[in-house]
Amino acid sequence: MVYRPTVRYPDVYKSYIENVFKVTDLDRNQIIRLALFIAAHSKEYKSILQKHKIADVPLPCPHWGRDEDGCWKDQNYIKKYNLAPFKITEQGGIKIILS
């Protein structure tokens, strides 16, 4: 399922989004998703949220890593979990399986 919020923002943001749209190959939705993608890992963003958060309630952590470009590029992104096979190390004839 895709979350489709309606975003309302002042013309100054609209102008910025339009200018970024014109100079990149990104669509407007990708630009907004990229901003949120980066914001969640930004110290400045967390600092501002900290000033407005409810007491005794921790801020949430993003469920995506900085290396997951598909998260902001692809509207229907599905998180891919690391399904690497077990690493097997042999020591003295005994096999140790590390996960």
Short mmCIF file of N, CA, C and O in Angstrom, two decimals:
data_model
loop_
_atom_site.label_atom_id
_atom_site.label_comp_id
_atom_site.label_asym_id
_atom_site.label_seq_id
_atom_site.Cartn_x
_atom_site.Cartn_y
_atom_site.Cartn_z
N MET A 1 0.84 -1.17 0.00
CA MET A 1 0.00 0.00 0.00
C MET A 1 0.89 1.25 0.00
O MET A 1 1.93 1.27 0.64
N VAL A 2 0.47 2.26 -0.69
CA VAL A 2 1.24 3.49 -0.79
C VAL A 2 0.51 4.59 -0.03
O VAL A 2 -0.69 4.79 -0.20
N TYR A 3 1.23 5.29 0.82
CA TYR A 3 0.70 6.41 1.57
C TYR A 3 0.71 7.63 0.68
O TYR A 3 1.74 8.00 0.12
N ARG A 4 -0.43 8.29 0.48
CA ARG A 4 -0.54 9.43 -0.44
C ARG A 4 -1.08 10.65 0.29
O ARG A 4 -2.25 11.00 0.15
N PRO A 5 -0.24 11.33 1.05
CA PRO A 5 -0.72 12.53 1.74
C PRO A 5 -0.85 13.71 0.79
O PRO A 5 -0.19 13.76 -0.26
N THR A 6 -1.70 14.64 1.14
CA THR A 6 -1.76 15.90 0.42
C THR A 6 -0.86 16.86 1.19
O THR A 6 -1.05 17.07 2.39
N VAL A 7 0.10 17.43 0.52
CA VAL A 7 1.04 18.32 1.18
C VAL A 7 0.67 19.75 0.82
O VAL A 7 0.56 20.10 -0.35
N ARG A 8 0.48 20.57 1.83
CA ARG A 8 0.20 21.99 1.61
C ARG A 8 1.38 22.78 2.17
O ARG A 8 1.76 22.59 3.32
N TYR A 9 1.95 23.61 1.34
CA TYR A 9 3.07 24.42 1.78
C TYR A 9 3.06 25.76 1.06
O TYR A 9 2.42 25.91 0.02
N PRO A 10 3.75 26.75 1.64
CA PRO A 10 3.74 28.09 1.05
C PRO A 10 4.44 28.13 -0.31
O PRO A 10 5.19 27.22 -0.67
N ASP A 11 4.20 29.20 -1.04
CA ASP A 11 4.78 29.36 -2.38
C ASP A 11 6.30 29.29 -2.40
O ASP A 11 6.88 28.88 -3.39
N VAL A 12 6.94 29.69 -1.31
CA VAL A 12 8.40 29.64 -1.29
C VAL A 12 8.89 28.20 -1.46
O VAL A 12 9.88 27.95 -2.14
N TYR A 13 8.18 27.24 -0.88
CA TYR A 13 8.53 25.83 -1.07
C TYR A 13 8.20 25.39 -2.48
O TYR A 13 8.95 24.66 -3.12
N LYS A 14 7.03 25.82 -2.96
CA LYS A 14 6.62 25.46 -4.32
C LYS A 14 7.66 25.92 -5.33
O LYS A 14 8.05 25.17 -6.23
N SER A 15 8.12 27.13 -5.17
CA SER A 15 9.13 27.69 -6.08
C SER A 15 10.41 26.85 -6.03
O SER A 15 10.99 26.53 -7.06
N TYR A 16 10.83 26.47 -4.85
CA TYR A 16 12.04 25.66 -4.69
C TYR A 16 11.87 24.30 -5.36
O TYR A 16 12.74 23.86 -6.12
N ILE A 17 10.75 23.65 -5.08
CA ILE A 17 10.48 22.33 -5.67
C ILE A 17 10.48 22.43 -7.19
O ILE A 17 11.07 21.59 -7.89
N GLU A 18 9.83 23.45 -7.72
CA GLU A 18 9.78 23.63 -9.18
C GLU A 18 11.17 23.84 -9.76
O GLU A 18 11.51 23.29 -10.82
N ASN A 19 12.00 24.63 -9.09
CA ASN A 19 13.36 24.87 -9.58
C ASN A 19 14.22 23.61 -9.54
O ASN A 19 14.98 23.34 -10.47
N VAL A 20 14.10 22.82 -8.47
CA VAL A 20 14.83 21.55 -8.39
C VAL A 20 14.33 20.61 -9.47
O VAL A 20 15.12 19.93 -10.13
N PHE A 21 13.02 20.58 -9.69
CA PHE A 21 12.42 19.74 -10.72
C PHE A 21 13.01 20.07 -12.10
O PHE A 21 13.32 19.17 -12.88
N LYS A 22 13.17 21.36 -12.37
CA LYS A 22 13.66 21.79 -13.68
C LYS A 22 15.13 21.44 -13.93
O LYS A 22 15.54 21.25 -15.06
N VAL A 23 15.93 21.36 -12.87
CA VAL A 23 17.37 21.14 -13.05
C VAL A 23 17.81 19.70 -12.76
O VAL A 23 19.00 19.40 -12.79
N THR A 24 16.85 18.82 -12.46
CA THR A 24 17.18 17.41 -12.20
C THR A 24 16.27 16.52 -13.05
O THR A 24 15.33 17.00 -13.68
N ASP A 25 16.53 15.23 -12.99
CA ASP A 25 15.64 14.28 -13.66
C ASP A 25 14.66 13.66 -12.67
O ASP A 25 14.05 12.63 -12.93
N LEU A 26 14.49 14.29 -11.51
CA LEU A 26 13.58 13.80 -10.47
C LEU A 26 12.20 14.41 -10.66
O LEU A 26 12.07 15.56 -11.08
N ASP A 27 11.17 13.63 -10.30
CA ASP A 27 9.83 14.21 -10.32
C ASP A 27 9.57 14.89 -8.97
O ASP A 27 10.35 14.75 -8.03
N ARG A 28 8.49 15.63 -8.87
CA ARG A 28 8.21 16.41 -7.66
C ARG A 28 8.03 15.52 -6.44
O ARG A 28 8.47 15.86 -5.34
N ASN A 29 7.40 14.38 -6.61
CA ASN A 29 7.22 13.46 -5.48
C ASN A 29 8.55 12.91 -4.99
O ASN A 29 8.77 12.76 -3.79
N GLN A 30 9.45 12.61 -5.90
CA GLN A 30 10.78 12.12 -5.51
C GLN A 30 11.52 13.19 -4.73
O GLN A 30 12.23 12.89 -3.77
N ILE A 31 11.39 14.43 -5.13
CA ILE A 31 12.06 15.54 -4.44
C ILE A 31 11.56 15.65 -3.00
O ILE A 31 12.35 15.76 -2.07
N ILE A 32 10.26 15.56 -2.83
CA ILE A 32 9.69 15.64 -1.47
C ILE A 32 10.07 14.40 -0.66
O ILE A 32 10.44 14.50 0.52
N ARG A 33 10.02 13.20 -1.28
CA ARG A 33 10.43 11.98 -0.57
C ARG A 33 11.90 12.03 -0.18
O ARG A 33 12.28 11.60 0.92
N LEU A 34 12.74 12.57 -1.07
CA LEU A 34 14.16 12.70 -0.76
C LEU A 34 14.37 13.61 0.44
O LEU A 34 15.18 13.31 1.32
N ALA A 35 13.63 14.72 0.50
CA ALA A 35 13.76 15.63 1.63
C ALA A 35 13.41 14.94 2.95
O ALA A 35 14.14 15.07 3.94
N LEU A 36 12.34 14.16 2.97
CA LEU A 36 11.96 13.44 4.18
C LEU A 36 12.95 12.32 4.49
O LEU A 36 13.31 12.10 5.65
N PHE A 37 13.41 11.63 3.45
CA PHE A 37 14.40 10.55 3.60
C PHE A 37 15.64 11.07 4.32
O PHE A 37 16.13 10.47 5.27
N ILE A 38 16.16 12.21 3.87
CA ILE A 38 17.37 12.80 4.45
C ILE A 38 17.08 13.43 5.81
O ILE A 38 17.87 13.32 6.74
N ALA A 39 15.93 14.08 5.93
CA ALA A 39 15.59 14.75 7.19
C ALA A 39 15.62 13.79 8.37
O ALA A 39 16.10 14.14 9.45
N ALA A 40 15.10 12.59 8.17
CA ALA A 40 15.03 11.62 9.27
C ALA A 40 16.40 11.26 9.83
O ALA A 40 16.51 10.82 10.97
N HIS A 41 17.46 11.47 9.05
CA HIS A 41 18.82 11.19 9.50
C HIS A 41 19.59 12.47 9.83
O HIS A 41 20.78 12.42 10.13
N SER A 42 18.92 13.61 9.78
CA SER A 42 19.57 14.90 9.95
C SER A 42 19.58 15.35 11.41
O SER A 42 18.56 15.31 12.10
N LYS A 43 20.72 15.83 11.87
CA LYS A 43 20.82 16.35 13.24
C LYS A 43 19.94 17.58 13.40
O LYS A 43 19.31 17.77 14.45
N GLU A 44 19.89 18.43 12.39
CA GLU A 44 19.09 19.65 12.47
C GLU A 44 17.60 19.31 12.61
O GLU A 44 16.89 19.91 13.42
N TYR A 45 17.14 18.36 11.83
CA TYR A 45 15.73 17.94 11.88
C TYR A 45 15.40 17.38 13.26
O TYR A 45 14.40 17.76 13.87
N LYS A 46 16.26 16.51 13.77
CA LYS A 46 16.04 15.92 15.09
C LYS A 46 16.06 16.97 16.18
O LYS A 46 15.29 16.90 17.14
N SER A 47 16.91 17.97 16.03
CA SER A 47 16.99 19.05 17.01
C SER A 47 15.69 19.85 17.05
O SER A 47 15.20 20.19 18.13
N ILE A 48 15.15 20.14 15.89
CA ILE A 48 13.88 20.88 15.84
C ILE A 48 12.74 20.03 16.40
O ILE A 48 11.91 20.52 17.19
N LEU A 49 12.70 18.76 16.04
CA LEU A 49 11.66 17.87 16.57
C LEU A 49 11.75 17.78 18.09
O LEU A 49 10.73 17.76 18.79
N GLN A 50 12.98 17.73 18.60
CA GLN A 50 13.20 17.62 20.04
C GLN A 50 12.55 18.79 20.79
O GLN A 50 12.00 18.61 21.87
N LYS A 51 12.57 19.98 20.19
CA LYS A 51 11.97 21.17 20.81
C LYS A 51 10.45 21.08 20.86
O LYS A 51 9.82 21.77 21.66
N HIS A 52 9.85 20.26 20.02
CA HIS A 52 8.40 20.19 19.92
C HIS A 52 7.81 18.86 20.36
O HIS A 52 6.60 18.66 20.27
N LYS A 53 8.65 17.97 20.83
CA LYS A 53 8.14 16.63 21.17
C LYS A 53 7.46 16.62 22.53
O LYS A 53 7.70 17.48 23.37
N ILE A 54 6.62 15.64 22.72
CA ILE A 54 5.92 15.44 23.97
C ILE A 54 6.91 14.86 24.99
O ILE A 54 7.71 13.98 24.67
N ALA A 55 6.85 15.36 26.20
CA ALA A 55 7.78 14.91 27.24
C ALA A 55 7.65 13.41 27.47
O ALA A 55 6.57 12.83 27.35
N ASP A 56 8.78 12.78 27.76
CA ASP A 56 8.85 11.35 28.09
C ASP A 56 8.43 10.41 26.95
O ASP A 56 8.15 9.24 27.18
N VAL A 57 8.38 10.92 25.73
CA VAL A 57 8.07 10.08 24.58
C VAL A 57 9.25 10.18 23.63
O VAL A 57 9.60 11.28 23.19
N PRO A 58 9.92 9.07 23.34
CA PRO A 58 11.10 9.14 22.47
C PRO A 58 10.74 9.42 21.02
O PRO A 58 9.65 9.05 20.56
N LEU A 59 11.63 10.08 20.32
CA LEU A 59 11.44 10.31 18.90
C LEU A 59 11.59 8.98 18.16
O LEU A 59 12.42 8.15 18.53
N PRO A 60 10.82 8.75 17.11
CA PRO A 60 10.96 7.50 16.35
C PRO A 60 12.23 7.51 15.51
O PRO A 60 12.75 8.58 15.16
N CYS A 61 12.70 6.34 15.21
CA CYS A 61 13.85 6.18 14.31
C CYS A 61 13.33 5.76 12.94
O CYS A 61 12.36 5.01 12.86
N PRO A 62 13.98 6.22 11.88
CA PRO A 62 13.52 5.80 10.55
C PRO A 62 13.78 4.31 10.35
O PRO A 62 14.74 3.76 10.88
N HIS A 63 12.91 3.68 9.58
CA HIS A 63 13.06 2.25 9.30
C HIS A 63 13.76 2.04 7.96
O HIS A 63 13.53 1.04 7.28
N TRP A 64 14.59 2.99 7.58
CA TRP A 64 15.38 2.88 6.35
C TRP A 64 16.76 3.40 6.63
O TRP A 64 16.96 4.23 7.51
N GLY A 65 17.72 2.86 5.91
CA GLY A 65 19.09 3.31 6.05
C GLY A 65 19.43 4.35 5.00
O GLY A 65 18.74 4.50 3.99
N ARG A 66 20.50 5.08 5.26
CA ARG A 66 20.94 6.12 4.32
C ARG A 66 21.32 5.56 2.96
O ARG A 66 21.34 6.28 1.98
N ASP A 67 21.61 4.28 2.89
CA ASP A 67 22.02 3.67 1.63
C ASP A 67 20.84 3.10 0.83
O ASP A 67 21.04 2.56 -0.24
N GLU A 68 19.63 3.25 1.33
CA GLU A 68 18.45 2.70 0.65
C GLU A 68 17.82 3.74 -0.29
O GLU A 68 16.72 4.22 -0.06
N ASP A 69 18.52 4.06 -1.36
CA ASP A 69 18.04 5.06 -2.32
C ASP A 69 16.67 4.72 -2.90
O ASP A 69 15.89 5.61 -3.22
N GLY A 70 16.39 3.46 -3.03
CA GLY A 70 15.09 3.05 -3.57
C GLY A 70 13.92 3.55 -2.74
O GLY A 70 12.82 3.73 -3.24
N CYS A 71 14.18 3.81 -1.47
CA CYS A 71 13.13 4.26 -0.56
C CYS A 71 12.54 5.60 -1.00
O CYS A 71 11.34 5.81 -0.89
N TRP A 72 13.34 6.49 -1.50
CA TRP A 72 12.81 7.79 -1.97
C TRP A 72 12.63 7.84 -3.48
O TRP A 72 11.82 8.60 -3.98
N LYS A 73 13.36 7.01 -4.22
CA LYS A 73 13.24 7.02 -5.68
C LYS A 73 11.99 6.30 -6.17
O LYS A 73 11.37 6.71 -7.12
N ASP A 74 11.65 5.21 -5.51
CA ASP A 74 10.57 4.34 -5.97
C ASP A 74 9.33 4.52 -5.10
O ASP A 74 9.38 4.30 -3.89
N GLN A 75 8.24 4.91 -5.70
CA GLN A 75 6.99 5.12 -4.97
C GLN A 75 6.51 3.86 -4.27
O GLN A 75 5.91 3.91 -3.22
N ASN A 76 6.77 2.70 -4.85
CA ASN A 76 6.30 1.43 -4.29
C ASN A 76 7.44 0.62 -3.70
O ASN A 76 7.46 -0.60 -3.79
N TYR A 77 8.38 1.29 -3.06
CA TYR A 77 9.56 0.64 -2.50
C TYR A 77 9.17 -0.38 -1.44
O TYR A 77 8.33 -0.12 -0.58
N ILE A 78 9.79 -1.53 -1.51
CA ILE A 78 9.63 -2.56 -0.48
C ILE A 78 11.01 -2.83 0.09
O ILE A 78 11.95 -3.14 -0.64
N LYS A 79 11.13 -2.67 1.40
CA LYS A 79 12.42 -2.86 2.07
C LYS A 79 12.93 -4.26 1.83
O LYS A 79 12.21 -5.24 1.97
N LYS A 80 14.21 -4.34 1.46
CA LYS A 80 14.85 -5.63 1.24
C LYS A 80 15.74 -5.93 2.44
O LYS A 80 16.63 -5.16 2.76
N TYR A 81 15.46 -7.02 3.09
CA TYR A 81 16.24 -7.40 4.25
C TYR A 81 17.45 -8.21 3.81
O TYR A 81 17.40 -8.92 2.81
N ASN A 82 18.52 -8.10 4.55
CA ASN A 82 19.76 -8.81 4.21
C ASN A 82 19.54 -10.30 4.43
O ASN A 82 19.45 -10.77 5.55
N LEU A 83 19.43 -11.02 3.34
CA LEU A 83 19.21 -12.46 3.40
C LEU A 83 20.46 -13.22 2.97
O LEU A 83 20.38 -14.26 2.32
N ALA A 84 21.61 -12.69 3.35
CA ALA A 84 22.88 -13.31 2.99
C ALA A 84 22.97 -14.70 3.62
O ALA A 84 22.50 -14.92 4.73
N PRO A 85 23.55 -15.65 2.91
CA PRO A 85 23.68 -17.00 3.48
C PRO A 85 24.63 -16.98 4.69
O PRO A 85 25.42 -16.07 4.86
N PHE A 86 24.47 -17.99 5.50
CA PHE A 86 25.33 -18.10 6.67
C PHE A 86 26.79 -18.21 6.26
O PHE A 86 27.12 -18.88 5.29
N LYS A 87 27.65 -17.56 7.01
CA LYS A 87 29.09 -17.66 6.76
C LYS A 87 29.61 -18.85 7.56
O LYS A 87 29.37 -18.97 8.75
N ILE A 88 30.30 -19.72 6.87
CA ILE A 88 30.83 -20.92 7.52
C ILE A 88 32.35 -20.79 7.62
O ILE A 88 33.03 -20.54 6.64
N THR A 89 32.83 -20.97 8.85
CA THR A 89 34.26 -20.91 9.09
C THR A 89 34.70 -22.27 9.63
O THR A 89 34.09 -22.79 10.57
N GLU A 90 35.74 -22.83 9.04
CA GLU A 90 36.24 -24.12 9.50
C GLU A 90 37.46 -23.89 10.38
O GLU A 90 38.37 -23.15 10.03
N GLN A 91 37.45 -24.55 11.55
CA GLN A 91 38.59 -24.47 12.47
C GLN A 91 38.83 -25.86 13.04
O GLN A 91 38.02 -26.37 13.79
N GLY A 92 39.96 -26.44 12.66
CA GLY A 92 40.34 -27.76 13.22
C GLY A 92 39.33 -28.85 12.99
O GLY A 92 39.12 -29.69 13.86
N GLY A 93 38.68 -28.86 11.85
CA GLY A 93 37.72 -29.92 11.54
C GLY A 93 36.35 -29.68 12.14
O GLY A 93 35.44 -30.44 11.90
N ILE A 94 36.18 -28.62 12.90
CA ILE A 94 34.87 -28.30 13.47
C ILE A 94 34.30 -27.13 12.68
O ILE A 94 34.96 -26.11 12.47
N LYS A 95 33.08 -27.28 12.24
CA LYS A 95 32.43 -26.20 11.49
C LYS A 95 31.66 -25.32 12.46
O LYS A 95 30.82 -25.80 13.20
N ILE A 96 31.96 -24.03 12.42
CA ILE A 96 31.24 -23.05 13.25
C ILE A 96 30.40 -22.21 12.31
O ILE A 96 30.92 -21.62 11.38
N ILE A 97 29.11 -22.15 12.58
CA ILE A 97 28.22 -21.37 11.75
C ILE A 97 27.93 -20.06 12.46
O ILE A 97 27.41 -20.05 13.58
N LEU A 98 28.28 -18.97 11.80
CA LEU A 98 28.04 -17.64 12.35
C LEU A 98 26.88 -17.01 11.61
O LEU A 98 26.81 -17.07 10.41
N SER A 99 25.97 -16.41 12.35
CA SER A 99 24.83 -15.78 11.68
C SER A 99 24.93 -14.28 11.74
O SER A 99 25.72 -13.70 12.37
#
